[in-house]
Coordinates of C-alpha atoms in Angstrom, one line a residue:
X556 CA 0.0 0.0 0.0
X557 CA 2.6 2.2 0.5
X558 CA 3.7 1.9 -2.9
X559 CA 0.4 3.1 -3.7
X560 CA 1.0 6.5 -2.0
X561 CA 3.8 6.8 -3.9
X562 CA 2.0 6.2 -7.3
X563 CA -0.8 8.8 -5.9
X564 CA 2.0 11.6 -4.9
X565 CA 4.6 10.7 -7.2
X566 CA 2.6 11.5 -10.6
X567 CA 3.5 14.6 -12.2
X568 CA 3.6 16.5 -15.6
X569 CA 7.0 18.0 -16.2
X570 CA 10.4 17.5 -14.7
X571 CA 12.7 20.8 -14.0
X572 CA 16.1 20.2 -13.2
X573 CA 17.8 22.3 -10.4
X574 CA 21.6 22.6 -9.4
X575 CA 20.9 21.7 -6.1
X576 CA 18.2 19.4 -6.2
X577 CA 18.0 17.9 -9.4
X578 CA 14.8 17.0 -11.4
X579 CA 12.2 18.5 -9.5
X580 CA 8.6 17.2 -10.6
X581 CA 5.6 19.7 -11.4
X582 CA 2.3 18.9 -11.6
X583 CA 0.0 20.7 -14.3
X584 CA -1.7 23.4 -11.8
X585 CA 1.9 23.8 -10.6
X586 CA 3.1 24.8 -13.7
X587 CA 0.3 27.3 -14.5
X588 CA 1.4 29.1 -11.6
X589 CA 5.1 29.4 -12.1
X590 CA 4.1 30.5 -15.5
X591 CA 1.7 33.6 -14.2
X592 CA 3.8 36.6 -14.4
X593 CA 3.4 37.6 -11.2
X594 CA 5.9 34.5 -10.2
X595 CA 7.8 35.2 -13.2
X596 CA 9.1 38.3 -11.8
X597 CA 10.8 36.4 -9.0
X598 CA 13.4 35.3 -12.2
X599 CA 14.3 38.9 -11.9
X600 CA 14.9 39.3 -7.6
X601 CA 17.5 37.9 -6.3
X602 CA 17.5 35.8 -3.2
X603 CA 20.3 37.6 -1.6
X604 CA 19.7 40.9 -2.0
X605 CA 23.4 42.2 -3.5
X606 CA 25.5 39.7 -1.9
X607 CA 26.9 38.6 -5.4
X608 CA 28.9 41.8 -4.9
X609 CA 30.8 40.1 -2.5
X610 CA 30.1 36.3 -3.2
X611 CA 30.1 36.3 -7.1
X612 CA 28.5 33.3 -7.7
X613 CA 25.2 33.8 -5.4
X614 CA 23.5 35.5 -8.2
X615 CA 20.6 33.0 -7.9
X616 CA 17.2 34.3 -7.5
X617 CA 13.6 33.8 -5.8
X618 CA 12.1 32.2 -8.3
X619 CA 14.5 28.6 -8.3
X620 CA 14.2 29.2 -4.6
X621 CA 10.8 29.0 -4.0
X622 CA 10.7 25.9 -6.6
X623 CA 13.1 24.3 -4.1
X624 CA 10.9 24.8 -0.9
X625 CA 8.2 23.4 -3.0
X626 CA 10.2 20.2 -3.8
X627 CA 11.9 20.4 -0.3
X628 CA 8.4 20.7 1.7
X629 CA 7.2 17.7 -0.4
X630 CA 10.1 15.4 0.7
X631 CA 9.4 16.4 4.5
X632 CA 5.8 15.2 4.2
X633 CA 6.6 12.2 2.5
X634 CA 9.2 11.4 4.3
X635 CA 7.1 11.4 7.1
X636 CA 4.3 9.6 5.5
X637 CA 6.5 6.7 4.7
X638 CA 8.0 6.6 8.1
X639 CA 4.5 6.3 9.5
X640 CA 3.6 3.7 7.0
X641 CA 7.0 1.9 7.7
X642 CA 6.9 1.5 11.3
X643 CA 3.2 0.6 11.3
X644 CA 3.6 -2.2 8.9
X645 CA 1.0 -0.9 6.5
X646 CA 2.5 -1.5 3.8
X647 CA 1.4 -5.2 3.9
X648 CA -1.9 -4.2 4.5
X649 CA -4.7 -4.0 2.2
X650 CA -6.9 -1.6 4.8
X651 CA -5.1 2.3 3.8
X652 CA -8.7 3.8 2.3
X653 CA -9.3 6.0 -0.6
X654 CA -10.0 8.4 2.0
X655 CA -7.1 8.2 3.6
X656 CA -5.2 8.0 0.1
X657 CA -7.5 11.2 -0.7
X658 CA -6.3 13.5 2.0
X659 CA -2.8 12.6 1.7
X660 CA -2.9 13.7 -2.1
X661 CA -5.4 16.8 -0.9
X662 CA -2.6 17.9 2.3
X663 CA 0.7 17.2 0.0
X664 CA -0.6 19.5 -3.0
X665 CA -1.2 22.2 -0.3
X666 CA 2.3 22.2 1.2
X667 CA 3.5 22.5 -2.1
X668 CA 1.1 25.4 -3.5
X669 CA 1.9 26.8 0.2
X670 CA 5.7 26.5 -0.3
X671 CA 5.7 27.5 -3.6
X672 CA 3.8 30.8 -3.5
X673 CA 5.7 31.8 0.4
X674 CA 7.9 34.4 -1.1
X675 CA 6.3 35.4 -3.8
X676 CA 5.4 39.2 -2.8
X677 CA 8.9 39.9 -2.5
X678 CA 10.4 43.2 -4.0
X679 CA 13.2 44.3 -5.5
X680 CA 16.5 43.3 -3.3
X681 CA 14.0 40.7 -1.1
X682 CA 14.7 42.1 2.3
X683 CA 16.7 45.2 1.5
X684 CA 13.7 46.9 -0.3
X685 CA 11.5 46.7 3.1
X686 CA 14.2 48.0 5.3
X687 CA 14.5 51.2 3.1
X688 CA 13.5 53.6 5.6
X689 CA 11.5 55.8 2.7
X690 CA 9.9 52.5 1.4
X691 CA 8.7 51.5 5.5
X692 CA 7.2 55.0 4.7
X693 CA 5.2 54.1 1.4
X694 CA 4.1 50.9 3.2
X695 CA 3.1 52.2 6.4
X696 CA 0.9 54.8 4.7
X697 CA -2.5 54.5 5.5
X698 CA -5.2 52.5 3.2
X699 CA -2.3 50.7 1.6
X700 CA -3.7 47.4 2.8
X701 CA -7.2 48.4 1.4
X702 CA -5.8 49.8 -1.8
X703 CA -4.3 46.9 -2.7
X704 CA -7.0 44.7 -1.9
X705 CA -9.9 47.2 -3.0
X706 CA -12.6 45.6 -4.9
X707 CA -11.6 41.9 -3.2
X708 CA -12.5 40.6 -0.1
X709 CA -9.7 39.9 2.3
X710 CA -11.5 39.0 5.1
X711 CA -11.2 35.4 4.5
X712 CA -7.2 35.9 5.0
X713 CA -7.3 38.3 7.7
X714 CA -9.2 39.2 10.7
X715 CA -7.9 42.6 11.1
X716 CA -6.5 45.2 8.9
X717 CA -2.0 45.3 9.7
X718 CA -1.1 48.9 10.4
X719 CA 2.1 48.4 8.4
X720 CA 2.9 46.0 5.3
X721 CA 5.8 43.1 5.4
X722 CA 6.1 41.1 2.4
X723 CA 4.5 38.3 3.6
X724 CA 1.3 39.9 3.2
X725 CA 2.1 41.1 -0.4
X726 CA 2.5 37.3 -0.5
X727 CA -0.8 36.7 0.2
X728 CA -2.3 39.1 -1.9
X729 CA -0.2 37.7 -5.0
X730 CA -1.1 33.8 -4.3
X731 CA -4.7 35.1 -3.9
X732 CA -4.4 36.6 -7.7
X733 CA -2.4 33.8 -8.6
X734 CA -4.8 31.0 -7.4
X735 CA -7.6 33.4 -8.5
X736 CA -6.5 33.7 -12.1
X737 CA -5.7 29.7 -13.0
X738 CA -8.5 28.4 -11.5
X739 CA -7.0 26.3 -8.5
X740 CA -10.7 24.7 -8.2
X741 CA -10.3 23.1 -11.0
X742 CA -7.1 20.5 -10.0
X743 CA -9.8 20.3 -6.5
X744 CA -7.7 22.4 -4.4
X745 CA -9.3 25.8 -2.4
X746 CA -7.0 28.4 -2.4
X747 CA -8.1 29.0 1.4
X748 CA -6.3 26.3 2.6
X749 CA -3.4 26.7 0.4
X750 CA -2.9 30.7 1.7
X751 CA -4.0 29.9 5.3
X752 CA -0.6 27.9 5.9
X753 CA 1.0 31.0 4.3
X754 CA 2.5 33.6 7.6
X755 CA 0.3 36.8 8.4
X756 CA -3.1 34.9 7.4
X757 CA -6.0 33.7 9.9
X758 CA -8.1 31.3 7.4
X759 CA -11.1 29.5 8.1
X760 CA -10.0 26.2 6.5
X761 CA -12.8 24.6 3.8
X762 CA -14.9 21.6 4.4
X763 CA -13.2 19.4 1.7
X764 CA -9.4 20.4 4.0
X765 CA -11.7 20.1 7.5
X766 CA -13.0 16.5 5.9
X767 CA -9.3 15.2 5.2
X768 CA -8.0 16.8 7.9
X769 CA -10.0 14.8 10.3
X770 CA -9.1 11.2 8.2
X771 CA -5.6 12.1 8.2
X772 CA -5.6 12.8 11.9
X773 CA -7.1 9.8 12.3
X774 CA -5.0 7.7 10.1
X775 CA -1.8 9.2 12.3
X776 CA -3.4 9.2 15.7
X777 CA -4.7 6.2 15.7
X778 CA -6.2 5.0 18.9
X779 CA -5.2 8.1 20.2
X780 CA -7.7 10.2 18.2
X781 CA -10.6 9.7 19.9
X782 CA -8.8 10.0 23.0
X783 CA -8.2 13.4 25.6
X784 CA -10.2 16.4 25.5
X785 CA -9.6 17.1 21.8
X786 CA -13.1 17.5 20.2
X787 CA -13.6 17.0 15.9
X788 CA -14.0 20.9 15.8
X789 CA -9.8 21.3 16.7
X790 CA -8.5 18.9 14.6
X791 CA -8.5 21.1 11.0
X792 CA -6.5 23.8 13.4
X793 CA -4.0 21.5 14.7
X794 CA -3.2 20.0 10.7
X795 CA -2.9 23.1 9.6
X796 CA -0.8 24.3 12.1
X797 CA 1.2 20.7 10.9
X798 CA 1.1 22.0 7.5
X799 CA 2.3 25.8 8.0
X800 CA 5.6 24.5 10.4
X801 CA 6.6 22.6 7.3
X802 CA 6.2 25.8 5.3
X803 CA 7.3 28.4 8.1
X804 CA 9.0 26.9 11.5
X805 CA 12.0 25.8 13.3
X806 CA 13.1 23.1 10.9
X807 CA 11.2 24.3 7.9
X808 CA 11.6 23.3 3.8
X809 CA 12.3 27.6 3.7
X810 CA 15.5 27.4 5.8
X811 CA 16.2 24.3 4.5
X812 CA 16.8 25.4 1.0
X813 CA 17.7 28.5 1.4
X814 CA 21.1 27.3 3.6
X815 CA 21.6 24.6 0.6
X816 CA 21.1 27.2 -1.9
X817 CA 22.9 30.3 -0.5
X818 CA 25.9 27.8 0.6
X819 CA 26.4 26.4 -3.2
X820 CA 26.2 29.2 -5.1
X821 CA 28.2 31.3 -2.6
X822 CA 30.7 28.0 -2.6
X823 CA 30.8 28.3 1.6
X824 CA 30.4 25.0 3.0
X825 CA 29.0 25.7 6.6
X826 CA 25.3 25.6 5.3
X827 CA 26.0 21.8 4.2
X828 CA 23.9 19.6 6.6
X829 CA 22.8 16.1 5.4
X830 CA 19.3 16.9 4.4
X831 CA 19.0 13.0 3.4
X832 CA 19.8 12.4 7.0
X833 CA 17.4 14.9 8.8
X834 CA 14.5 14.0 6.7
X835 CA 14.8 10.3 7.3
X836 CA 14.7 11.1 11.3
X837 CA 11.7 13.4 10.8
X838 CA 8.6 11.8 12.4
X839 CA 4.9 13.0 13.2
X840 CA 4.3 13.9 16.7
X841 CA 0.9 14.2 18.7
X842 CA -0.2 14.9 22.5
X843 CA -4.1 14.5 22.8
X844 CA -3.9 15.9 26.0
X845 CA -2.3 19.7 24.9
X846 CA -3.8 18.7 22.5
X847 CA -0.8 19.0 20.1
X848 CA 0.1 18.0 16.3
X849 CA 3.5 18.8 14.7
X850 CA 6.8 17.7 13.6
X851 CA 9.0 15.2 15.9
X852 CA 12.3 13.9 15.5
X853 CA 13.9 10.7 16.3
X854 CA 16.5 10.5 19.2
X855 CA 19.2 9.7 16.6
X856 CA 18.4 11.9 14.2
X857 CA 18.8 14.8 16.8
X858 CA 22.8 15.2 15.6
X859 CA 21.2 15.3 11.7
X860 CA 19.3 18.6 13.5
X861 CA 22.2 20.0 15.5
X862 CA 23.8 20.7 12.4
X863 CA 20.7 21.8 10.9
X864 CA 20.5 24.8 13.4
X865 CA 24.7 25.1 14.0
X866 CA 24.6 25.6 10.2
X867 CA 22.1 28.2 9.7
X868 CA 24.0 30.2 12.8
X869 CA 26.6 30.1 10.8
X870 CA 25.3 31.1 8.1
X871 CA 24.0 34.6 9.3
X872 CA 27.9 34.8 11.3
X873 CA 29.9 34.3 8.3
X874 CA 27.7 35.1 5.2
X875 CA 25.1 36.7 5.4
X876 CA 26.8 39.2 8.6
X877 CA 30.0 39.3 6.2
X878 CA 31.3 42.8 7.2
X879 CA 31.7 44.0 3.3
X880 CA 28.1 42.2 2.3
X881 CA 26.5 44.6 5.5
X882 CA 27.9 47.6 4.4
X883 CA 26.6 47.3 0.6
X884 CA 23.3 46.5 2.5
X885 CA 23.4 49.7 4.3
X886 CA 24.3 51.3 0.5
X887 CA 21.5 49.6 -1.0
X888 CA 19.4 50.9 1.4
X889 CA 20.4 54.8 1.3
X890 CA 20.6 54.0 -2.7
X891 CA 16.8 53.0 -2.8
X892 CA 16.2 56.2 -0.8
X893 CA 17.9 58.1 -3.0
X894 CA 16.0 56.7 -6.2
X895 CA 12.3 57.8 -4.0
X896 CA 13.4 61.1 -4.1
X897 CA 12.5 61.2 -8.0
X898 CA 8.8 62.3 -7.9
X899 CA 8.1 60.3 -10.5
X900 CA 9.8 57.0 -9.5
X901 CA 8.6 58.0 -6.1
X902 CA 4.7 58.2 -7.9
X903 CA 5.8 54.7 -9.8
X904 CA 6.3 52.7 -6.9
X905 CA 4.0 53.7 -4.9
X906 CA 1.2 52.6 -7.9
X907 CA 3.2 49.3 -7.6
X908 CA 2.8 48.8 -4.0
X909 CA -1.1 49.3 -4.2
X910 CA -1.8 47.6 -7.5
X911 CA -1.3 43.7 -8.6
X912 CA -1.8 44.8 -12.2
X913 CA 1.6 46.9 -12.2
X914 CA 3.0 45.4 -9.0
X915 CA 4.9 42.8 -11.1
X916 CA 7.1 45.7 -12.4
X917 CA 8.7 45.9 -8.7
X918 CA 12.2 44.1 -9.6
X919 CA 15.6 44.3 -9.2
X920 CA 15.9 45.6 -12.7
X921 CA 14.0 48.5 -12.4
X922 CA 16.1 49.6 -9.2
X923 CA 19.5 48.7 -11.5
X924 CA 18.2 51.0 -14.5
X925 CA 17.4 53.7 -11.3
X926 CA 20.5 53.5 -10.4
X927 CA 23.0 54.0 -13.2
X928 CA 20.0 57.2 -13.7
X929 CA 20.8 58.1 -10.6
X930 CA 24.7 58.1 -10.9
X931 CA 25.0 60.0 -14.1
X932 CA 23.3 63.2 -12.7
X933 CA 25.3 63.0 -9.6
X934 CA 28.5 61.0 -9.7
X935 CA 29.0 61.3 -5.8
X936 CA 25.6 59.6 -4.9
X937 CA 25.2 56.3 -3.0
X938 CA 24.1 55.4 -6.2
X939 CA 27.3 55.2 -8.0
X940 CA 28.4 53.0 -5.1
X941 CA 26.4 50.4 -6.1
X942 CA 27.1 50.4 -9.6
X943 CA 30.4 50.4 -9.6
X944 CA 30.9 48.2 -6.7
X945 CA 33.1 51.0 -3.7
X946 CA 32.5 49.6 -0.7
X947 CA 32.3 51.5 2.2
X948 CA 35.7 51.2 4.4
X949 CA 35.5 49.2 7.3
X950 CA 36.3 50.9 10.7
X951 CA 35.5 48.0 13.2
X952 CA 33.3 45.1 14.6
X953 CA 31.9 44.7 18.2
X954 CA 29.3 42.1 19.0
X955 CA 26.2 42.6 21.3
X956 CA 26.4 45.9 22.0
X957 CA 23.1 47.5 23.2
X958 CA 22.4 50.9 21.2
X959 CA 23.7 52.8 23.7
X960 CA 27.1 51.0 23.2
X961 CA 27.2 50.9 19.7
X962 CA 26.1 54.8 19.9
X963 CA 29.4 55.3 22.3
X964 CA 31.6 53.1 20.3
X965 CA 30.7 54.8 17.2
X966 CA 31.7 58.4 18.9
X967 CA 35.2 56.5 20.5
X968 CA 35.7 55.3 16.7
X969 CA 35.5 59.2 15.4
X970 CA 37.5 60.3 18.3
X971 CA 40.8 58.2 17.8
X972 CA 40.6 58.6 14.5
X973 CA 39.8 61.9 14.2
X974 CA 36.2 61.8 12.3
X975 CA 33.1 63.4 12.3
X976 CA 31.2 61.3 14.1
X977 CA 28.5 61.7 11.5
X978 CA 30.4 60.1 9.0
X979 CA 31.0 56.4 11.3
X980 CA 28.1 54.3 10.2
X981 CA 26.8 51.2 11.4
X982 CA 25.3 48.3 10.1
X983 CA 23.9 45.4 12.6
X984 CA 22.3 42.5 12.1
X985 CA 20.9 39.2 14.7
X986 CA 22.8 36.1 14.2
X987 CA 19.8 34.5 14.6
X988 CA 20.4 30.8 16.1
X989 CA 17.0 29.2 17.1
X990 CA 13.9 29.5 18.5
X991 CA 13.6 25.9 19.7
X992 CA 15.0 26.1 23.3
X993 CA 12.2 28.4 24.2
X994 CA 9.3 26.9 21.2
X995 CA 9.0 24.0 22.6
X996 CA 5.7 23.3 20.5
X997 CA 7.5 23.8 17.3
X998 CA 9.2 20.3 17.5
X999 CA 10.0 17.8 20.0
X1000 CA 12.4 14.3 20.3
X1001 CA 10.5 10.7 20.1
X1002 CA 12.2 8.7 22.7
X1003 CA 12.3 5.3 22.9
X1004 CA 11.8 3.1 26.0
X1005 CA 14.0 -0.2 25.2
X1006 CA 12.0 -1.8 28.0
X1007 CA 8.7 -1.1 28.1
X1008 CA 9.0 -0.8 24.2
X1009 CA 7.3 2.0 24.0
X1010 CA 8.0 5.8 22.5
X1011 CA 7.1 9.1 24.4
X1012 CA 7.3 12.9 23.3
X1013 CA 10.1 14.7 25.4
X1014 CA 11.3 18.3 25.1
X1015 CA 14.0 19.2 23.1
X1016 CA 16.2 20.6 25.7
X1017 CA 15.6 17.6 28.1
X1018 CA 17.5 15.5 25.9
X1019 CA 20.4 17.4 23.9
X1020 CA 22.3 20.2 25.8
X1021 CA 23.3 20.9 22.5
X1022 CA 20.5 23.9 22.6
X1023 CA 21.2 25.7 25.5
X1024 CA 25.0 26.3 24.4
X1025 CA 24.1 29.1 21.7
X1026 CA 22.1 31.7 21.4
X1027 CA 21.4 34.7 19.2
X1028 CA 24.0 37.7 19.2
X1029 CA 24.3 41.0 17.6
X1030 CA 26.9 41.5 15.0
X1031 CA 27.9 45.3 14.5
X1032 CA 29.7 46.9 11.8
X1033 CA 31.3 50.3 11.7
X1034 CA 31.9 51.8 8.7
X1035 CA 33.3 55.5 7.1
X1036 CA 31.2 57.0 5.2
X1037 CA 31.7 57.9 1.6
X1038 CA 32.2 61.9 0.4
X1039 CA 28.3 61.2 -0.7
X1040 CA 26.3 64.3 -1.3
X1041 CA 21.9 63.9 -1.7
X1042 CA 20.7 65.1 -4.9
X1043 CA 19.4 68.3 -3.4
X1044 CA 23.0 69.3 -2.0
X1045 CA 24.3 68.8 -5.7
X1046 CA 22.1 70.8 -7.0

């Protein structure tokens, strides 16, 4: 029978290859979304912002990326699926249902529609473009959320209206037009469920998800499902609480690519876990009495994790935190600024940000044409830096300062060597390690009992130490500088 699940998730209508993956199946109401233009314009953002300007090769962009937490997200629920079947013996069974086979198909095609569409309201320079402290202006302004949804009803998405807009909720608003515009009904999918495992959303699932959600619970659960306090109402929250940790959570197919991804093409190698290895350890886990549904993984497979999370710390330490890569963030950033003071760009992006007809224009493309604009009128603009690649110099790093600190280090810096202070920048970002010491919901450790052969749930910090070693810091840069002068002071 198992064999038959395969058959049932294993069909598919084209094969894309990948560098880091390899083929990658599609199935046909996949492929009419990857071909809508507004997920053609991820071909033209890049993942990492401008880091190629410092790792040449990571020039890869959204759009393979968020094929790759499609085809990543897949493996984790299979995985899991076989595991299950594996260790329950089912696959000599003749007893696994149509049902059952039915919400299996029904919850796989929504992880993938849910990890295919995650990213896609990204901008130009992905996370640089919201951190542009005159785009947080054109985003925070009043009745963008209703402008960009005006004549569609986002109340099925979101209970209340967000005073200011991240990109996950242009992400939302693009897989709603997406969905909208092939006709997801037609391949039996509601794009309800498929957005309301996406972040930012609240979704009252549909009956056909609430209907499987229920046989798959009890297909996983066992005798357990009828068991505790937990009453047929909860159970389409707790799978699709399942279904959005594989798309956004502590051990996630989003992190996971993006570490394989950003580590190959920026030919670092302390991104390269053994995803083989964690998936094969990843189990489903369930607590009737919290009541609780979520991802598990085996006592030996917690090393296969450990490197999970050491690598991602990494990561953010040595890539991403690179001291040169920070400081072209922080000239992306004044470089966007500089491109909004251009009425009409200014006038051009903001239609973008409240429209989904022109809001596919938003790529790095248009900021690169900006640019170059931009650095022929004034040839000592932050601009220029970005086009021809001068980086700002680098002063000095501290770690964990509080902002009073890096305030006082900053005015030390200019002191010593004699600077304006003005002219010291900084640039800081979180090495972010994990949230799983304190999220203890997010994933727990199956542990087996050799002699009462039997398995229990136990939190994550009661059996590795591993956890409570790291923990997030602050990485600070301090920079000079360039002789920059705003378009008004040139003029």
């Amino acid at each position: 029978m198992r064999s038959a699940v395969n058959d049932l998730l294993g069909a598919y209508d084209k094969l894309i290859m990948d560098p880091v993956h390899g083929g990658i199946p599609l199935y046909r109401h996949e492929i009419r979304v990857i071909d809508h233009p507004l997920f053609q314009r991820l071909r033209n953002i890049c993942q990492n912002d401008i880091l190629s300007l410092v790792f040449p090769g990571a020039t890869h962009s959204r759009f393979l990326h968020s094929i790759g937490v499609m085809h990543v997200g897949t493996r984790m629920f299979r995985s899991m699926i076989d595991a299950y079947l594996r260790e329950k013996q089912l696959s000599q069974q003749t007893d696994l249902s149509l049902s059952q086979l039915d919400a299996i198909d029904y919850l796989a095609k929504t992880i993938r529609l849910g990890c295919l569409l995650h990213d896609s309201g990204h901008s130009s320079f992905s996370h640089q473009f919201t951190q542009a402290r005159r785009i947080r202006q054109l985003m925070s302004r009043p009745g963008r959320f209703e402008d960009l949804w005006e004549g569609v009803d986002f109340s099925s998405y979101h209970s209340c209206t967000p005073d200011e807009l991240e990109h996950e909720h242009y992400s939302v608003r693009v897989a709603h037009e997406v969905l909208a515009d092939i006709g997801i009904e037609s391949a039996g999918l509601d794009a309800r469920d498929v957005i309301g495992i996406m972040e930012t959303t609240d979704v009252q699932p549909s009956d056909a998800f609430c209907r499987h959600a229920r046989t798959f619970w009890h297909f996983i659960a066992g005798d357990d499902a009828h068991s505790g306090a937990l009453s047929q109402a909860d159970v389409p929250r707790l799978v699709m609480d399942l279904l959005s940790s594989i798309v956004s959570g502590e051990i996630d197919a989003d992190r996971a690519d993006y570490m394989l991804r950003d580590g190959f093409h920026s030919s670092v190698t302390i991104g390269g876990f053994n995803l083989d290895h964690l998936l094969s350890n990843l189990r489903f886990g369930w607590d009737v009495s919290e009541p609780w549904l979520g991802l598990a993984i085996t006592h030996k497979g917690l090393g296969a994790l450990e490197d999970f999370v050491y690598s991602r710390h990494q990561m953010y330490r040595k890539v991403y935190a690179h001291k040169t890569a920070l400081g072209f963030d922080w000239l992306l950033r004044e470089a966007i600024n500089e491109v909004l003071e251009d009425p009409e760009s200014f006038e051009w992006i903001d239609t973008c940000l409240s429209n989904m007809r022109y809001f596919a224009e938003l790529t790095d493309n248009f900021f690169w044409e900006a640019f170059r604009k931009v650095a022929r009128r004034n040839p000592h603009s932050f601009s220029r830096c970005i086009v021809d690649r001068i980086k700002l110099d680098h002063l000095d790093t501290r770690e964990d300062l509080s902002h009073q600190g890096i305030a006082d280090h900053r005015d030390w810096l200019a002191e010593q060597l004699k600077l304006d202070p003005a002219r010291v920048v900084t640039c800081s970002m979180r090495a972010r390690f994990s949230n799983i010491q304190d999220n203890f919901n997010g994933i727990k450790v199956l542990v087996r009992d050799p002699i009462k052969r039997t398995r229990s749930l136990r939190k994550i910090t009661e059996v590795s130490a591993f956890f409570s070693k790291f923990s997030d810091g602050t990485i600070t840069h301090f920079y000079l500088q360039p002789g920059v002068t705003t378009p008004r002071e040139s003029e």
